[in-house]
Amino acid sequence: MVNIEGSIWVFYQNCFHCDHVGESLQHLTLKITSQMLLGPVYFSFIHAKCTEQELVLLWSALLEDNPRDDPWLLAGNFNIIISEEEKRGGLPFRVDEGVELRTFMSMVGVSDAGFSGPRYTWYNYRGGHARIWKRLDKLLCNPIVALL
């Protein structure tokens, strides 16, 4: 499956059934079912734009896809950092940098699932004091995922 922008592609095996739930230029949400799962799992794949106006459109589209009472995972490049620990180098972290994402997370009841591997998923390819690292890729999930 692919979103309308063609920027997000999802490949899956025949043991899974995927139904299209919603999409935008920045995301694709699927309802995934399988005999291997206790029930449906909703998965939103994210490739966020960088401007505040475009991000507002993403949060709005994702709110429409919210399954509320079913497991929901959101994964991909959110292009936002939400804490000081997600940035190294450059100007100091400002709390207002991640306020929209934190507000969205609170509204839909998802939290960061954490990560394994490298702390930062992006850097600006500059050297010395001009180098900046950020953790832009995230996996968010609602508490229902823990019941799987």
GROMACS .gro file of N, CA, C and O in nm, residues 26 46-56 58-59 62 76-87 93-105 112 119 121-122 133-140:
model
  208
   26GLN      N    1   0.134   1.317   0.443
   26GLN     CA    2   0.236   1.290   0.543
   26GLN      C    3   0.217   1.160   0.619
   26GLN      O    4   0.297   1.129   0.707
   46ILE      N    5   0.439   0.749   0.942
   46ILE     CA    6   0.453   0.893   0.936
   46ILE      C    7   0.577   0.936   0.859
   46ILE      O    8   0.685   0.880   0.879
   47HIS      N    9   0.561   1.035   0.774
   47HIS     CA   10   0.675   1.107   0.716
   47HIS      C   11   0.636   1.254   0.716
   47HIS      O   12   0.585   1.308   0.617
   48ALA      N   13   0.657   1.320   0.830
   48ALA     CA   14   0.609   1.456   0.853
   48ALA      C   15   0.688   1.560   0.777
   48ALA      O   16   0.809   1.546   0.757
   49LYS      N   17   0.618   1.663   0.738
   49LYS     CA   18   0.681   1.780   0.677
   49LYS      C   19   0.742   1.865   0.789
   49LYS      O   20   0.725   1.836   0.907
   50CYS      N   21   0.808   1.973   0.752
   50CYS     CA   22   0.883   2.051   0.851
   50CYS      C   23   0.813   2.178   0.898
   50CYS      O   24   0.849   2.232   1.001
   51THR      N   25   0.715   2.227   0.824
   51THR     CA   26   0.656   2.355   0.863
   51THR      C   27   0.540   2.335   0.960
   51THR      O   28   0.473   2.231   0.959
   52GLU      N   29   0.517   2.436   1.042
   52GLU     CA   30   0.411   2.429   1.142
   52GLU      C   31   0.274   2.410   1.076
   52GLU      O   32   0.192   2.332   1.123
   53GLN      N   33   0.249   2.478   0.965
   53GLN     CA   34   0.121   2.466   0.895
   53GLN      C   35   0.098   2.324   0.845
   53GLN      O   36  -0.013   2.270   0.856
   54GLU      N   37   0.202   2.263   0.791
   54GLU     CA   38   0.189   2.125   0.741
   54GLU      C   39   0.171   2.027   0.855
   54GLU      O   40   0.095   1.930   0.844
   55LEU      N   41   0.237   2.051   0.967
   55LEU     CA   42   0.222   1.963   1.083
   55LEU      C   43   0.082   1.971   1.142
   55LEU      O   44   0.028   1.870   1.186
   56VAL      N   45   0.023   2.088   1.141
   56VAL     CA   46  -0.115   2.102   1.189
   56VAL      C   47  -0.208   2.013   1.105
   56VAL      O   48  -0.298   1.947   1.158
   58LEU      N   49  -0.120   1.736   0.956
   58LEU     CA   50  -0.091   1.598   0.996
   58LEU      C   51  -0.165   1.562   1.124
   58LEU      O   52  -0.230   1.458   1.132
   59TRP      N   53  -0.155   1.648   1.227
   59TRP     CA   54  -0.221   1.617   1.355
   59TRP      C   55  -0.372   1.602   1.334
   59TRP      O   56  -0.435   1.512   1.389
   62LEU      N   57  -0.445   1.268   1.161
   62LEU     CA   58  -0.426   1.156   1.253
   62LEU      C   59  -0.537   1.148   1.357
   62LEU      O   60  -0.578   1.039   1.397
   76GLY      N   61   0.762   0.657   1.252
   76GLY     CA   62   0.825   0.721   1.138
   76GLY      C   63   0.898   0.847   1.174
   76GLY      O   64   0.934   0.870   1.290
   77ASN      N   65   0.917   0.930   1.074
   77ASN     CA   66   0.990   1.056   1.089
   77ASN      C   67   0.890   1.166   1.123
   77ASN      O   68   0.816   1.211   1.037
   78PHE      N   69   0.890   1.210   1.250
   78PHE     CA   70   0.800   1.315   1.294
   78PHE      C   71   0.858   1.455   1.272
   78PHE      O   72   0.789   1.554   1.288
   79ASN      N   73   0.986   1.463   1.241
   79ASN     CA   74   1.055   1.590   1.216
   79ASN      C   75   1.043   1.689   1.331
   79ASN      O   76   1.044   1.811   1.310
   80ILE      N   77   1.031   1.636   1.454
   80ILE     CA   78   1.019   1.720   1.573
   80ILE      C   79   1.092   1.652   1.687
   80ILE      O   80   1.088   1.529   1.699
   81ILE      N   81   1.154   1.732   1.772
   81ILE     CA   82   1.206   1.679   1.897
   81ILE      C   83   1.119   1.732   2.009
   81ILE      O   84   1.062   1.841   2.000
   82ILE      N   85   1.104   1.652   2.114
   82ILE     CA   86   1.014   1.692   2.223
   82ILE      C   87   1.084   1.703   2.358
   82ILE      O   88   1.020   1.733   2.458
   83SER      N   89   1.215   1.679   2.358
   83SER     CA   90   1.288   1.693   2.483
   83SER      C   91   1.434   1.727   2.455
   83SER      O   92   1.484   1.705   2.345
   84GLU      N   93   1.499   1.777   2.556
   84GLU     CA   94   1.640   1.813   2.547
   84GLU      C   95   1.728   1.692   2.513
   84GLU      O   96   1.828   1.704   2.443
   85GLU      N   97   1.688   1.573   2.558
   85GLU     CA   98   1.765   1.452   2.535
   85GLU      C   99   1.764   1.410   2.388
   85GLU      O  100   1.844   1.327   2.346
   86GLU      N  101   1.672   1.464   2.309
   86GLU     CA  102   1.661   1.426   2.169
   86GLU      C  103   1.745   1.516   2.076
   86GLU      O  104   1.734   1.505   1.955
   87LYS      N  105   1.829   1.600   2.134
   87LYS     CA  106   1.910   1.691   2.053
   87LYS      C  107   2.048   1.705   2.112
   87LYS      O  108   2.065   1.711   2.233
   93PHE      N  109   1.782   2.344   2.324
   93PHE     CA  110   1.643   2.302   2.305
   93PHE      C  111   1.550   2.405   2.367
   93PHE      O  112   1.573   2.452   2.477
   94ARG      N  113   1.443   2.437   2.295
   94ARG     CA  114   1.338   2.525   2.348
   94ARG      C  115   1.213   2.440   2.370
   94ARG      O  116   1.173   2.363   2.282
   95VAL      N  117   1.147   2.456   2.482
   95VAL     CA  118   1.029   2.377   2.516
   95VAL      C  119   0.921   2.391   2.409
   95VAL      O  120   0.851   2.295   2.378
   96ASP      N  121   0.909   2.508   2.349
   96ASP     CA  122   0.804   2.528   2.248
   96ASP      C  123   0.831   2.453   2.118
   96ASP      O  124   0.743   2.441   2.033
   97GLU      N  125   0.952   2.397   2.101
   97GLU     CA  126   0.982   2.320   1.980
   97GLU      C  127   0.890   2.201   1.962
   97GLU      O  128   0.853   2.167   1.851
   98GLY      N  129   0.853   2.135   2.068
   98GLY     CA  130   0.775   2.013   2.057
   98GLY      C  131   0.635   2.022   2.113
   98GLY      O  132   0.569   1.920   2.131
   99VAL      N  133   0.586   2.143   2.137
   99VAL     CA  134   0.457   2.157   2.204
   99VAL      C  135   0.342   2.097   2.122
   99VAL      O  136   0.251   2.035   2.178
  100GLU      N  137   0.344   2.110   1.990
  100GLU     CA  138   0.235   2.056   1.909
  100GLU      C  139   0.230   1.904   1.916
  100GLU      O  140   0.123   1.844   1.931
  101LEU      N  141   0.346   1.840   1.906
  101LEU     CA  142   0.349   1.695   1.915
  101LEU      C  143   0.310   1.648   2.055
  101LEU      O  144   0.232   1.553   2.069
  102ARG      N  145   0.361   1.713   2.158
  102ARG     CA  146   0.324   1.674   2.294
  102ARG      C  147   0.174   1.692   2.317
  102ARG      O  148   0.110   1.610   2.382
  103THR      N  149   0.116   1.798   2.264
  103THR     CA  150  -0.029   1.821   2.276
  103THR      C  151  -0.106   1.711   2.205
  103THR      O  152  -0.202   1.656   2.259
  104PHE      N  153  -0.064   1.678   2.084
  104PHE     CA  154  -0.129   1.569   2.009
  104PHE      C  155  -0.120   1.438   2.087
  104PHE      O  156  -0.219   1.365   2.101
  105MET      N  157  -0.001   1.407   2.139
  105MET     CA  158   0.018   1.282   2.214
  105MET      C  159  -0.075   1.276   2.334
  105MET      O  160  -0.135   1.172   2.363
  112ASP      N  161   0.575   0.778   2.390
  112ASP     CA  162   0.693   0.732   2.316
  112ASP      C  163   0.731   0.594   2.368
  112ASP      O  164   0.747   0.574   2.488
  119ARG      N  165   2.109   0.681   1.950
  119ARG     CA  166   2.021   0.780   2.014
  119ARG      C  167   1.964   0.878   1.913
  119ARG      O  168   1.851   0.923   1.926
  121THR      N  169   1.875   0.999   1.507
  121THR     CA  170   1.841   0.940   1.377
  121THR      C  171   1.867   1.036   1.262
  121THR      O  172   1.843   1.001   1.147
  122TRP      N  173   1.914   1.156   1.291
  122TRP     CA  174   1.941   1.255   1.188
  122TRP      C  175   2.058   1.342   1.235
  122TRP      O  176   2.072   1.366   1.354
  133TRP      N  177   2.278   1.684   1.602
  133TRP     CA  178   2.213   1.554   1.596
  133TRP      C  179   2.073   1.568   1.658
  133TRP      O  180   2.055   1.639   1.756
  134LYS      N  181   1.977   1.495   1.601
  134LYS     CA  182   1.841   1.494   1.656
  134LYS      C  183   1.780   1.355   1.643
  134LYS      O  184   1.814   1.280   1.552
  135ARG      N  185   1.689   1.325   1.733
  135ARG     CA  186   1.608   1.202   1.723
  135ARG      C  187   1.472   1.241   1.665
  135ARG      O  188   1.383   1.283   1.737
  136LEU      N  189   1.459   1.230   1.534
  136LEU     CA  190   1.336   1.268   1.465
  136LEU      C  191   1.244   1.149   1.442
  136LEU      O  192   1.124   1.166   1.425
  137ASP      N  193   1.299   1.029   1.440
  137ASP     CA  194   1.220   0.909   1.417
  137ASP      C  195   1.173   0.854   1.551
  137ASP      O  196   1.252   0.843   1.645
  138LYS      N  197   1.044   0.822   1.558
  138LYS     CA  198   0.986   0.778   1.684
  138LYS      C  199   0.885   0.668   1.662
  138LYS      O  200   0.830   0.653   1.553
  139LEU      N  201   0.858   0.593   1.770
  139LEU     CA  202   0.748   0.498   1.775
  139LEU      C  203   0.661   0.539   1.892
  139LEU      O  204   0.707   0.540   2.006
  140LEU      N  205   0.538   0.576   1.862
  140LEU     CA  206   0.441   0.612   1.965
  140LEU      C  207   0.335   0.503   1.972
  140LEU      O  208   0.305   0.439   1.871
   0.00000   0.00000   0.00000
